[in-house]
Amino acid sequence: MKVAIPVTNGFVDGPGEGLEVMIYQLEGDKFTLVEKYENPALRATAARGLHMLKSALDKGVNAVIVSEIGPPGVRLLKGKAKIYLAPGLKVEEALEKLLKKELSETDKPTHDEHHHHTHDDY
């Protein structure tokens, strides 16, 4: 299994927030870092998480571990990659839990669509 994880300071983050993306190869009871790169979401202005998720799919991952995910991300990954949730976990903890089948898999968003416009209250 090839897994992508958005990471900030060693912790699993959201696809639109992680400072970097780490891609691991899982075989048996071992995980190996195969690639690390700056999260393309950091340069995006809208639907930021999608930029990270698309970059991971382009690199052949079949799973992601995230702290949260919105509806666009779930739609993008449907039928392409499994989504595992690991909020508050360090990367190594999340990978160990995945190997032990202790991470929860989801096909639902953890939050609604993000709208970045303001409403004036009068």
XYZ file of C-alpha atoms in Angstrom, residues 1-8 11-16 18-26 31-37 39 51-68 80-86 90-92 94-95 98:
62
model
C 0.000 0.000 0.000
C 1.253 3.487 -0.841
C 0.004 6.164 1.576
C 0.149 9.978 1.457
C 0.043 12.061 4.632
C -0.150 15.860 4.945
C 2.245 16.723 7.797
C 2.993 19.715 10.020
C 1.805 15.456 13.089
C -0.903 14.330 10.667
C -2.693 17.439 9.360
C -5.475 18.301 6.930
C -4.820 18.128 3.177
C -5.181 21.911 2.822
C -0.123 20.385 6.071
C 3.213 22.060 5.355
C 4.556 19.024 3.539
C 3.354 15.767 2.058
C 5.018 12.498 2.995
C 4.480 9.353 0.955
C 5.126 5.987 2.576
C 5.256 2.471 1.181
C 3.725 -0.098 3.539
C 6.650 1.455 6.506
C 9.263 3.308 4.473
C 9.308 6.986 3.506
C 9.628 7.089 -0.282
C 9.023 10.780 -0.977
C 8.580 14.111 0.792
C 7.624 17.418 -0.855
C 2.324 20.697 0.033
C -4.274 20.263 -4.715
C -2.575 18.064 -2.117
C -4.853 15.096 -2.796
C -4.426 15.351 -6.594
C -0.641 15.486 -6.206
C -0.771 12.319 -4.092
C -2.969 10.484 -6.613
C -0.550 11.513 -9.377
C 2.194 9.766 -7.392
C 0.221 6.515 -7.292
C -1.024 6.419 -3.709
C -3.993 4.201 -2.881
C -4.635 5.634 0.603
C -4.349 8.885 2.544
C -4.107 9.527 6.269
C -5.520 12.939 7.242
C -6.663 14.782 10.365
C -9.798 15.986 8.562
C -9.352 5.940 -6.112
C -7.912 5.895 -2.590
C -8.977 4.938 0.926
C -9.276 7.696 3.526
C -8.062 7.106 7.083
C -8.528 9.586 9.930
C -5.775 10.240 12.471
C 2.169 11.804 15.082
C 2.948 10.375 11.651
C 4.681 7.276 13.054
C -0.723 6.852 12.581
C 1.298 4.484 10.381
C -2.760 1.623 10.120
